[in-house]
């Protein structure tokens, strides 16, 4: 299935799963994370707390992903992943690899949940400062690679502004 690209608010997306650009605490924050927790309600935070009590007591490592309920959101699940903080990965290649991990591990969670659709925000390109063109190429390449083995998955990238969307499209020659 071809990758879809949209402008809008991820909290309104009607997909089986949406991905949250979280931080390792998994306890919420600003940007997409704040919007998802606000719109989804306390069920998401409760599920995150349970994850912190059990599987990830030290916090969710960068590049990993974990699923929770989506609470009141139209989606069924939220996949929380932690993108790299640009400039804090040791070197740039490591940052690239960690961003690809965040996409790949999120997609793996989506498959485990039995979902056939997922919507991604532009992970790490806000507060975490990853250069948007560079992030765009990594995101598109990682998802395209995944779709070779999962051709029926419907993957959408959603951007908060037409400006960010155009950066993504241009970076990928779309
Ligand atoms: N729908 C779609 N995209 C959005 C939305 C939305 N509702 N809101 C923002 N964006 P960011 P990061 C875009 O900062 O860089 C949080 O505090 C935004 O324009 O949300 O991975 C977390 O708790 C940008 O392009 O995520 C972490 O501490 C993109 O989503 C930290 O920020 C990602 O921006 C994670 O930083």
mmCIF file of C-alpha atoms and ligand atoms in Angstrom:
data_model
loop_
_atom_site.group_PDB
_atom_site.id
_atom_site.type_symbol
_atom_site.label_atom_id
_atom_site.label_comp_id
_atom_site.label_asym_id
_atom_site.label_seq_id
_atom_site.Cartn_x
_atom_site.Cartn_y
_atom_site.Cartn_z
ATOM 1 C CA UNK A 1 0.000 0.000 0.000
ATOM 2 C CA UNK A 2 1.402 3.468 -0.811
ATOM 3 C CA UNK A 3 2.466 5.667 2.108
ATOM 4 C CA UNK A 4 -0.006 8.475 2.826
ATOM 5 C CA UNK A 5 1.063 11.969 3.778
ATOM 6 C CA UNK A 6 -1.315 14.382 5.506
ATOM 7 C CA UNK A 7 -1.446 17.669 7.363
ATOM 8 C CA UNK A 8 -3.425 17.715 10.608
ATOM 9 C CA UNK A 9 -3.677 16.729 14.242
ATOM 10 C CA UNK A 10 -2.677 13.167 15.062
ATOM 11 C CA UNK A 11 -5.106 12.999 17.982
ATOM 12 C CA UNK A 12 -7.962 13.022 15.458
ATOM 13 C CA UNK A 13 -6.569 10.209 13.314
ATOM 14 C CA UNK A 14 -8.888 7.257 12.770
ATOM 15 C CA UNK A 15 -6.300 4.512 12.547
ATOM 16 C CA UNK A 16 -5.822 1.341 14.530
ATOM 17 C CA UNK A 17 -2.697 2.841 16.085
ATOM 18 C CA UNK A 18 -1.081 6.248 16.370
ATOM 19 C CA UNK A 19 2.525 6.781 17.406
ATOM 20 C CA UNK A 20 3.516 9.144 20.182
ATOM 21 C CA UNK A 21 6.857 10.984 20.160
ATOM 22 C CA UNK A 22 7.322 10.449 23.893
ATOM 23 C CA UNK A 23 10.249 10.781 26.274
ATOM 24 C CA UNK A 24 11.757 7.974 28.294
ATOM 25 C CA UNK A 25 9.687 8.765 31.385
ATOM 26 C CA UNK A 26 6.548 7.894 29.385
ATOM 27 C CA UNK A 27 4.680 10.254 31.693
ATOM 28 C CA UNK A 28 3.684 12.852 29.112
ATOM 29 C CA UNK A 29 5.219 16.154 28.056
ATOM 30 C CA UNK A 30 4.685 18.852 25.434
ATOM 31 C CA UNK A 31 4.203 18.691 21.651
ATOM 32 C CA UNK A 32 2.506 15.584 20.252
ATOM 33 C CA UNK A 33 2.924 13.835 23.582
ATOM 34 C CA UNK A 34 1.014 16.507 25.483
ATOM 35 C CA UNK A 35 -1.717 16.614 22.840
ATOM 36 C CA UNK A 36 -2.179 12.824 22.938
ATOM 37 C CA UNK A 37 -2.370 12.624 26.729
ATOM 38 C CA UNK A 38 -4.751 15.602 26.892
ATOM 39 C CA UNK A 39 -7.109 14.305 24.237
ATOM 40 C CA UNK A 40 -6.885 10.619 25.235
ATOM 41 C CA UNK A 41 -7.447 11.173 28.941
ATOM 42 C CA UNK A 42 -6.038 9.546 32.061
ATOM 43 C CA UNK A 43 -6.316 5.940 30.828
ATOM 44 C CA UNK A 44 -3.159 6.484 28.778
ATOM 45 C CA UNK A 45 -1.171 7.796 31.735
ATOM 46 C CA UNK A 46 -2.424 4.931 33.925
ATOM 47 C CA UNK A 47 -1.237 2.414 31.319
ATOM 48 C CA UNK A 48 2.124 4.207 31.085
ATOM 49 C CA UNK A 49 2.524 4.076 34.848
ATOM 50 C CA UNK A 50 1.907 0.332 34.769
ATOM 51 C CA UNK A 51 4.592 -0.051 32.099
ATOM 52 C CA UNK A 52 7.008 1.927 34.296
ATOM 53 C CA UNK A 53 6.141 -0.316 37.253
ATOM 54 C CA UNK A 54 6.772 -3.482 35.233
ATOM 55 C CA UNK A 55 8.585 -3.762 31.902
ATOM 56 C CA UNK A 56 10.485 -0.461 31.830
ATOM 57 C CA UNK A 57 11.145 0.506 35.441
ATOM 58 C CA UNK A 58 14.224 2.492 34.356
ATOM 59 C CA UNK A 59 12.298 4.292 31.618
ATOM 60 C CA UNK A 60 11.741 3.546 27.947
ATOM 61 C CA UNK A 61 15.123 3.522 26.164
ATOM 62 C CA UNK A 62 15.660 5.707 23.094
ATOM 63 C CA UNK A 63 14.585 3.874 19.946
ATOM 64 C CA UNK A 64 12.266 1.441 21.762
ATOM 65 C CA UNK A 65 8.462 1.384 21.573
ATOM 66 C CA UNK A 66 5.614 0.245 23.772
ATOM 67 C CA UNK A 67 1.831 0.138 23.261
ATOM 68 C CA UNK A 68 -1.016 1.365 25.468
ATOM 69 C CA UNK A 69 -4.712 1.976 25.112
ATOM 70 C CA UNK A 70 -5.657 5.156 23.257
ATOM 71 C CA UNK A 71 -8.256 6.068 25.893
ATOM 72 C CA UNK A 72 -10.834 8.455 24.426
ATOM 73 C CA UNK A 73 -8.980 8.922 21.115
ATOM 74 C CA UNK A 74 -10.512 7.576 17.888
ATOM 75 C CA UNK A 75 -7.482 5.279 17.475
ATOM 76 C CA UNK A 76 -7.425 1.973 19.356
ATOM 77 C CA UNK A 77 -3.832 2.071 20.529
ATOM 78 C CA UNK A 78 -1.032 4.516 21.152
ATOM 79 C CA UNK A 79 2.505 3.347 20.493
ATOM 80 C CA UNK A 80 4.908 5.363 22.626
ATOM 81 C CA UNK A 81 8.388 5.631 21.247
ATOM 82 C CA UNK A 82 11.385 7.751 22.196
ATOM 83 C CA UNK A 83 13.279 9.439 19.405
ATOM 84 C CA UNK A 84 16.882 10.572 19.789
ATOM 85 C CA UNK A 85 17.751 14.062 20.987
ATOM 86 C CA UNK A 86 19.811 15.624 18.208
ATOM 87 C CA UNK A 87 23.342 16.351 19.395
ATOM 88 C CA UNK A 88 23.126 13.943 22.311
ATOM 89 C CA UNK A 89 23.684 10.611 20.570
ATOM 90 C CA UNK A 90 27.462 10.590 20.540
ATOM 91 C CA UNK A 91 27.614 11.074 16.780
ATOM 92 C CA UNK A 92 25.222 11.825 13.952
ATOM 93 C CA UNK A 93 25.203 8.296 12.530
ATOM 94 C CA UNK A 94 24.131 6.995 15.929
ATOM 95 C CA UNK A 95 21.286 9.529 15.992
ATOM 96 C CA UNK A 96 20.206 8.357 12.532
ATOM 97 C CA UNK A 97 20.225 4.716 13.655
ATOM 98 C CA UNK A 98 18.214 5.482 16.787
ATOM 99 C CA UNK A 99 15.594 7.384 14.787
ATOM 100 C CA UNK A 100 15.251 4.433 12.395
ATOM 101 C CA UNK A 101 14.928 2.134 15.448
ATOM 102 C CA UNK A 102 12.076 4.272 16.787
ATOM 103 C CA UNK A 103 10.142 3.836 13.516
ATOM 104 C CA UNK A 104 11.017 0.152 13.114
ATOM 105 C CA UNK A 105 10.177 -0.818 16.700
ATOM 106 C CA UNK A 106 6.909 1.128 16.547
ATOM 107 C CA UNK A 107 5.952 -0.773 13.395
ATOM 108 C CA UNK A 108 6.760 -4.042 15.123
ATOM 109 C CA UNK A 109 4.374 -3.132 17.968
ATOM 110 C CA UNK A 110 1.685 -2.321 15.421
ATOM 111 C CA UNK A 111 2.101 -5.757 13.857
ATOM 112 C CA UNK A 112 2.000 -7.450 17.282
ATOM 113 C CA UNK A 113 -1.312 -5.716 18.021
ATOM 114 C CA UNK A 114 -2.796 -7.066 14.796
ATOM 115 C CA UNK A 115 -3.358 -3.552 13.431
ATOM 116 C CA UNK A 116 -3.616 -2.805 9.716
ATOM 117 C CA UNK A 117 -3.099 0.962 9.958
ATOM 118 C CA UNK A 118 -0.802 3.348 11.784
ATOM 119 C CA UNK A 119 -0.186 7.092 11.792
ATOM 120 C CA UNK A 120 3.212 8.606 12.599
ATOM 121 C CA UNK A 121 4.148 12.120 13.627
ATOM 122 C CA UNK A 122 7.576 13.513 12.669
ATOM 123 C CA UNK A 123 9.434 11.921 15.590
ATOM 124 C CA UNK A 124 12.284 13.995 17.112
ATOM 125 C CA UNK A 125 11.776 17.000 14.811
ATOM 126 C CA UNK A 126 10.226 19.253 17.481
ATOM 127 C CA UNK A 127 11.731 19.734 20.931
ATOM 128 C CA UNK A 128 14.343 17.051 20.224
ATOM 129 C CA UNK A 129 15.818 19.162 17.420
ATOM 130 C CA UNK A 130 16.510 16.552 14.727
ATOM 131 C CA UNK A 131 17.015 18.309 11.356
ATOM 132 C CA UNK A 132 13.677 17.820 9.581
ATOM 133 C CA UNK A 133 15.042 16.960 6.095
ATOM 134 C CA UNK A 134 17.383 14.384 7.536
ATOM 135 C CA UNK A 135 14.619 12.923 9.741
ATOM 136 C CA UNK A 136 12.284 12.852 6.730
ATOM 137 C CA UNK A 137 14.647 10.703 4.686
ATOM 138 C CA UNK A 138 15.203 8.258 7.545
ATOM 139 C CA UNK A 139 11.485 7.995 8.328
ATOM 140 C CA UNK A 140 10.473 7.405 4.718
ATOM 141 C CA UNK A 141 13.269 4.935 4.031
ATOM 142 C CA UNK A 142 12.560 2.920 7.192
ATOM 143 C CA UNK A 143 8.820 2.695 6.528
ATOM 144 C CA UNK A 144 9.359 1.856 2.838
ATOM 145 C CA UNK A 145 11.688 -0.971 3.830
ATOM 146 C CA UNK A 146 9.088 -2.311 6.295
ATOM 147 C CA UNK A 147 6.328 -2.198 3.673
ATOM 148 C CA UNK A 148 8.274 -4.592 1.450
ATOM 149 C CA UNK A 149 7.489 -7.338 3.958
ATOM 150 C CA UNK A 150 4.117 -5.926 5.141
ATOM 151 C CA UNK A 151 2.494 -4.658 1.939
ATOM 152 C CA UNK A 152 -1.016 -4.493 3.442
ATOM 153 C CA UNK A 153 -0.154 -2.109 6.262
ATOM 154 C CA UNK A 154 -1.587 1.381 5.796
ATOM 155 C CA UNK A 155 1.035 3.869 7.003
ATOM 156 C CA UNK A 156 0.345 7.592 7.207
ATOM 157 C CA UNK A 157 2.731 10.418 8.106
ATOM 158 C CA UNK A 158 0.922 13.373 9.578
ATOM 159 C CA UNK A 159 2.394 16.869 9.831
ATOM 160 C CA UNK A 160 1.219 19.682 12.011
ATOM 161 C CA UNK A 161 1.717 22.255 9.240
ATOM 162 C CA UNK A 162 1.846 22.350 5.442
ATOM 163 C CA UNK A 163 5.343 23.763 5.814
ATOM 164 C CA UNK A 164 6.612 20.634 7.651
ATOM 165 C CA UNK A 165 4.759 18.431 5.226
ATOM 166 C CA UNK A 166 6.460 20.088 2.245
ATOM 167 C CA UNK A 167 9.882 19.662 3.850
ATOM 168 C CA UNK A 168 9.166 15.947 4.168
ATOM 169 C CA UNK A 169 7.911 15.587 0.614
ATOM 170 C CA UNK A 170 10.796 17.552 -0.852
ATOM 171 C CA UNK A 171 13.405 15.606 1.133
ATOM 172 C CA UNK A 172 12.005 12.397 -0.352
ATOM 173 C CA UNK A 173 11.497 13.655 -3.891
ATOM 174 C CA UNK A 174 7.683 13.361 -3.611
HETATM 175 N N1 LIG B 1 -0.284 16.273 15.548
HETATM 176 C C1 LIG B 1 0.709 16.028 14.654
HETATM 177 N N2 LIG B 1 1.958 16.528 14.787
HETATM 178 C C2 LIG B 1 2.224 17.317 15.848
HETATM 179 C C3 LIG B 1 1.233 17.619 16.838
HETATM 180 C C4 LIG B 1 -0.063 17.062 16.651
HETATM 181 N N3 LIG B 1 -1.069 17.276 17.524
HETATM 182 N N4 LIG B 1 1.805 18.428 17.778
HETATM 183 C C5 LIG B 1 3.090 18.630 17.393
HETATM 184 N N5 LIG B 1 3.348 17.963 16.240
HETATM 185 P P1 LIG B 1 7.573 17.016 19.439
HETATM 186 P P2 LIG B 1 10.005 15.357 19.676
HETATM 187 C C6 LIG B 1 4.623 17.880 15.493
HETATM 188 O O1 LIG B 1 8.288 18.153 20.064
HETATM 189 O O2 LIG B 1 10.803 16.329 18.901
HETATM 190 C C7 LIG B 1 7.661 16.191 24.212
HETATM 191 O O3 LIG B 1 7.663 17.099 25.265
HETATM 192 C C8 LIG B 1 5.634 18.946 15.742
HETATM 193 O O4 LIG B 1 5.357 20.073 14.912
HETATM 194 O O5 LIG B 1 6.209 16.709 19.879
HETATM 195 O O6 LIG B 1 10.155 13.901 19.388
HETATM 196 C C9 LIG B 1 7.920 14.774 24.677
HETATM 197 O O7 LIG B 1 7.400 14.534 25.975
HETATM 198 C C10 LIG B 1 6.946 18.257 15.354
HETATM 199 O O8 LIG B 1 7.171 18.329 13.947
HETATM 200 O O9 LIG B 1 8.416 15.630 19.626
HETATM 201 C C11 LIG B 1 9.406 14.682 24.650
HETATM 202 O O10 LIG B 1 9.982 15.176 25.827
HETATM 203 C C12 LIG B 1 6.691 16.795 15.683
HETATM 204 O O11 LIG B 1 5.291 16.692 15.914
HETATM 205 C C13 LIG B 1 9.794 15.547 23.504
HETATM 206 O O12 LIG B 1 8.755 16.494 23.353
HETATM 207 C C14 LIG B 1 7.458 16.268 16.883
HETATM 208 O O13 LIG B 1 7.605 17.279 17.863
HETATM 209 C C15 LIG B 1 9.899 14.772 22.203
HETATM 210 O O14 LIG B 1 10.367 15.621 21.197
#
